[in-house]
Tab-separated table of C-alpha atoms in Angstrom:
chain	number	residue	atom	x	y	z
M	1	UNK	CA	27.743	-40.716	-105.150
M	2	UNK	CA	25.221	-41.882	-107.781
M	3	UNK	CA	23.145	-39.232	-109.504
M	4	UNK	CA	19.498	-38.874	-108.573
M	5	UNK	CA	17.277	-39.392	-111.631
M	6	UNK	CA	20.367	-39.588	-113.840
M	7	UNK	CA	18.313	-40.047	-117.013
M	8	UNK	CA	17.370	-36.344	-116.937
M	9	UNK	CA	20.841	-35.056	-115.999
M	10	UNK	CA	23.368	-33.844	-118.564
M	11	UNK	CA	26.555	-31.783	-118.634
M	12	UNK	CA	26.369	-28.743	-120.926
M	13	UNK	CA	28.626	-25.856	-121.847
M	14	UNK	CA	27.836	-22.387	-120.562
M	15	UNK	CA	27.024	-19.960	-123.358
M	16	UNK	CA	24.816	-16.998	-124.135
M	17	UNK	CA	21.612	-19.030	-123.783
M	18	UNK	CA	22.258	-20.122	-120.193
M	19	UNK	CA	24.825	-17.611	-118.882
M	20	UNK	CA	22.252	-15.805	-116.736
M	21	UNK	CA	21.364	-19.070	-114.976
M	22	UNK	CA	25.049	-19.780	-114.306
M	23	UNK	CA	25.594	-16.255	-112.967
M	24	UNK	CA	22.667	-16.678	-110.580
M	25	UNK	CA	24.051	-19.972	-109.264
M	26	UNK	CA	27.502	-18.443	-108.701
M	27	UNK	CA	26.010	-15.359	-107.042
M	28	UNK	CA	23.998	-17.303	-104.452
M	29	UNK	CA	26.861	-19.715	-103.766
M	30	UNK	CA	29.521	-17.029	-103.313
M	31	UNK	CA	27.521	-14.297	-101.588
M	32	UNK	CA	28.854	-15.362	-98.159
M	33	UNK	CA	32.286	-16.439	-99.396
M	34	UNK	CA	34.972	-15.144	-97.010
M	35	UNK	CA	37.478	-14.298	-99.753
M	36	UNK	CA	35.042	-12.402	-101.975
M	37	UNK	CA	33.488	-10.605	-99.022
M	38	UNK	CA	36.973	-9.336	-98.223
M	39	UNK	CA	38.260	-8.424	-101.701
M	40	UNK	CA	34.930	-6.831	-102.702
M	41	UNK	CA	34.486	-5.110	-99.318
M	42	UNK	CA	31.156	-6.513	-98.094
M	43	UNK	CA	31.089	-3.870	-95.350
M	44	UNK	CA	30.649	-1.134	-97.927
M	45	UNK	CA	27.283	-0.439	-99.508
M	46	UNK	CA	26.738	-2.083	-102.893
M	47	UNK	CA	28.533	-5.372	-102.164
M	48	UNK	CA	25.963	-7.529	-103.985
M	49	UNK	CA	26.186	-5.326	-107.059
M	50	UNK	CA	29.987	-5.641	-107.036
M	51	UNK	CA	29.716	-9.413	-106.598
M	52	UNK	CA	27.359	-9.699	-109.582
M	53	UNK	CA	29.758	-7.570	-111.616
M	54	UNK	CA	32.738	-9.680	-110.582
M	55	UNK	CA	31.001	-12.910	-111.608
M	56	UNK	CA	29.880	-11.378	-114.893
M	57	UNK	CA	33.436	-10.275	-115.695
M	58	UNK	CA	34.845	-13.695	-114.801
M	59	UNK	CA	32.469	-15.317	-117.268
M	60	UNK	CA	33.301	-12.754	-119.941
M	61	UNK	CA	37.014	-13.377	-119.441
M	62	UNK	CA	36.439	-17.102	-119.806
M	63	UNK	CA	34.633	-16.648	-123.092
M	64	UNK	CA	37.544	-14.611	-124.478
M	65	UNK	CA	40.199	-17.299	-123.971
M	66	UNK	CA	40.906	-21.045	-124.158
M	67	UNK	CA	38.971	-21.775	-120.987
M	68	UNK	CA	36.283	-24.215	-119.947
M	69	UNK	CA	32.827	-23.336	-118.606
M	70	UNK	CA	30.523	-26.256	-117.823
M	71	UNK	CA	27.211	-26.763	-116.063
M	72	UNK	CA	25.014	-29.622	-114.879
M	73	UNK	CA	21.456	-29.362	-116.165
M	74	UNK	CA	18.405	-31.241	-114.918
M	75	UNK	CA	16.119	-31.138	-117.919
M	76	UNK	CA	16.580	-27.474	-118.989
M	77	UNK	CA	17.433	-26.021	-115.579
M	78	UNK	CA	21.061	-25.503	-114.529
M	79	UNK	CA	21.762	-26.799	-111.024
M	80	UNK	CA	25.552	-26.416	-110.943
M	81	UNK	CA	28.295	-24.577	-112.808
M	82	UNK	CA	32.086	-24.461	-112.981
M	83	UNK	CA	34.722	-22.283	-114.628
M	84	UNK	CA	38.165	-23.688	-115.386
M	85	UNK	CA	41.256	-21.888	-116.705
M	86	UNK	CA	44.714	-22.863	-117.883
M	87	UNK	CA	46.799	-22.028	-114.820
M	88	UNK	CA	49.925	-21.380	-116.895
M	89	UNK	CA	48.184	-18.638	-118.885
M	90	UNK	CA	47.071	-16.007	-116.352
M	91	UNK	CA	46.695	-13.061	-118.724
M	92	UNK	CA	42.913	-13.173	-118.685
M	93	UNK	CA	42.773	-12.276	-114.998
M	94	UNK	CA	46.170	-10.727	-114.297
M	95	UNK	CA	47.338	-8.909	-117.422
M	96	UNK	CA	44.105	-8.273	-119.310
M	97	UNK	CA	43.481	-4.518	-119.467
M	98	UNK	CA	39.908	-5.102	-120.562
M	99	UNK	CA	39.218	-7.156	-117.438
M	100	UNK	CA	41.033	-4.638	-115.222
M	101	UNK	CA	39.208	-1.601	-116.574
M	102	UNK	CA	35.814	-3.258	-116.289
M	103	UNK	CA	36.634	-4.458	-112.767
M	104	UNK	CA	37.762	-0.941	-111.823
M	105	UNK	CA	34.209	0.208	-112.547
M	106	UNK	CA	32.741	-2.755	-110.635
M	107	UNK	CA	34.923	-2.878	-107.522
M	108	UNK	CA	37.251	0.103	-107.718
M	109	UNK	CA	40.988	0.184	-108.318
M	110	UNK	CA	42.073	-0.877	-104.824
M	111	UNK	CA	39.984	-4.044	-104.624
M	112	UNK	CA	40.625	-4.990	-108.245
M	113	UNK	CA	44.348	-4.842	-107.531
M	114	UNK	CA	43.790	-6.947	-104.408
M	115	UNK	CA	42.226	-9.624	-106.592
M	116	UNK	CA	45.034	-9.383	-109.147
M	117	UNK	CA	47.701	-9.699	-106.486
M	118	UNK	CA	45.976	-12.764	-105.090
M	119	UNK	CA	45.843	-14.362	-108.553
M	120	UNK	CA	49.548	-13.639	-108.968
M	121	UNK	CA	50.345	-15.325	-105.640
M	122	UNK	CA	48.127	-18.259	-106.590
M	123	UNK	CA	49.841	-18.637	-109.952
M	124	UNK	CA	53.286	-18.456	-108.343
M	125	UNK	CA	52.441	-21.188	-105.826
M	126	UNK	CA	52.077	-23.836	-108.560
M	127	UNK	CA	53.886	-22.076	-111.395
M	128	UNK	CA	56.118	-25.029	-112.338
M	129	UNK	CA	53.207	-27.332	-113.159
M	130	UNK	CA	51.189	-27.272	-116.391
M	131	UNK	CA	47.700	-27.678	-115.005
M	132	UNK	CA	44.151	-26.375	-114.966
M	133	UNK	CA	42.599	-24.228	-112.235
M	134	UNK	CA	38.983	-24.337	-111.067
M	135	UNK	CA	38.326	-20.631	-110.495
M	136	UNK	CA	34.626	-20.866	-109.578
M	137	UNK	CA	32.390	-23.838	-108.845
M	138	UNK	CA	28.904	-23.844	-107.352
M	139	UNK	CA	25.719	-25.831	-106.904
M	140	UNK	CA	22.248	-24.387	-106.495
M	141	UNK	CA	21.360	-24.623	-102.761
M	142	UNK	CA	18.181	-26.574	-103.579
M	143	UNK	CA	20.083	-29.233	-105.537
M	144	UNK	CA	22.874	-30.314	-103.224
M	145	UNK	CA	23.529	-33.833	-101.909
M	146	UNK	CA	22.295	-35.390	-105.178
M	147	UNK	CA	25.634	-36.190	-106.790
M	148	UNK	CA	25.618	-33.195	-109.132
M	149	UNK	CA	28.862	-31.799	-107.730
M	150	UNK	CA	30.629	-35.091	-108.362
M	151	UNK	CA	29.255	-35.158	-111.921
M	152	UNK	CA	30.502	-31.618	-112.521
M	153	UNK	CA	34.047	-32.317	-111.326
M	154	UNK	CA	34.135	-35.595	-113.243
M	155	UNK	CA	33.169	-33.715	-116.425
M	156	UNK	CA	35.991	-31.218	-115.783
M	157	UNK	CA	38.502	-34.035	-115.361
M	158	UNK	CA	37.302	-35.760	-118.531
M	159	UNK	CA	37.663	-32.547	-120.561
M	160	UNK	CA	41.089	-31.719	-119.165
M	161	UNK	CA	42.392	-35.252	-119.762
M	162	UNK	CA	42.135	-34.564	-123.508
M	163	UNK	CA	45.085	-32.173	-123.192
M	164	UNK	CA	48.277	-34.205	-123.553
M	165	UNK	CA	50.243	-31.577	-121.590
M	166	UNK	CA	47.773	-31.554	-118.716
M	167	UNK	CA	49.290	-32.718	-115.424
M	168	UNK	CA	46.481	-32.006	-112.970
M	169	UNK	CA	43.845	-29.664	-111.610
M	170	UNK	CA	43.990	-27.179	-108.739
M	171	UNK	CA	41.285	-25.408	-106.760
M	172	UNK	CA	41.618	-22.760	-104.056
M	173	UNK	CA	39.192	-22.330	-101.184
M	174	UNK	CA	38.816	-21.117	-97.615
M	175	UNK	CA	35.500	-22.957	-97.151
M	176	UNK	CA	35.824	-26.091	-94.954
M	177	UNK	CA	32.866	-27.758	-96.705
M	178	UNK	CA	34.361	-27.184	-100.145
M	179	UNK	CA	37.735	-28.445	-98.952
M	180	UNK	CA	36.130	-31.600	-97.554
M	181	UNK	CA	34.241	-32.154	-100.815
M	182	UNK	CA	37.367	-31.931	-102.962
M	183	UNK	CA	39.387	-34.064	-100.569
M	184	UNK	CA	36.700	-36.754	-100.899
M	185	UNK	CA	37.467	-36.741	-104.644
M	186	UNK	CA	41.207	-37.250	-104.130
M	187	UNK	CA	42.418	-33.643	-104.020
M	188	UNK	CA	45.184	-32.854	-101.532
M	189	UNK	CA	46.201	-29.576	-99.946
M	190	UNK	CA	49.600	-28.648	-101.387
M	191	UNK	CA	49.962	-24.921	-100.671
M	192	UNK	CA	48.455	-22.020	-98.784
M	193	UNK	CA	48.122	-18.341	-99.727
M	194	UNK	CA	47.625	-15.888	-96.824
M	195	UNK	CA	44.969	-13.209	-97.313
M	196	UNK	CA	44.700	-10.653	-94.508
M	197	UNK	CA	43.598	-12.615	-91.397
M	198	UNK	CA	42.725	-15.874	-93.179
M	199	UNK	CA	44.351	-18.179	-95.725
M	200	UNK	CA	43.284	-19.818	-98.965
M	201	UNK	CA	44.077	-23.516	-99.250
M	202	UNK	CA	45.266	-24.754	-102.649
M	203	UNK	CA	44.268	-28.331	-103.402
M	204	UNK	CA	45.628	-30.375	-106.293
M	205	UNK	CA	44.610	-33.539	-108.156
M	206	UNK	CA	47.025	-35.188	-110.649
M	207	UNK	CA	45.823	-36.482	-113.991
M	208	UNK	CA	44.553	-40.063	-114.127
M	209	UNK	CA	47.436	-42.439	-113.470
M	210	UNK	CA	49.772	-39.611	-112.520
M	211	UNK	CA	51.379	-38.615	-109.253
M	212	UNK	CA	51.260	-35.280	-107.512
M	213	UNK	CA	54.583	-33.410	-107.702
M	214	UNK	CA	53.733	-31.639	-104.456
M	215	UNK	CA	54.039	-32.985	-100.922
M	216	UNK	CA	50.677	-32.775	-99.128
M	217	UNK	CA	50.264	-30.176	-96.401
M	218	UNK	CA	48.264	-30.551	-93.220
């Protein structure tokens, strides 16, 4: 999809100057997310506060490691954001005591451990492949259907292609619209991680010119 008014659109890195904009985009995009509503217990008072804390800690963890945080900006306003991690190096979300202790104060021990266990299952599903993982991706609701999502994913692919060991990119979702979007870009469902009474689909895209080592699932 071509970008609307592409002359004013650019891909930027997320840093201190625009982190609050990125957090706001993620918050509004993930507020009704089935997985986060479960692991952060949306039925209990204070869900939105826990969600904001979760997103803040994810960004902080990204800044502390060799990860990638990008955004699409129209002029000076962010309209989309993405966070990408090395999938073969899970310590920032699984083994980091700093992240765990801060998440304990945000979501409590039980739900933090639920998130950690999910990340462990996710890592195990594709553990034999050296690849990158899109942990969060979102567009502002007022800026969808303009090609910004495609531009964001393309920027991620371009950055990851610089890594000679990179074999592909994965993303996990339980949102049918997100799954359809990634499938339109050539991602295929290759695994599934059960979570309570729903499942997270894992989609994978090989590097340019490569082949997926996983058989597609229906």
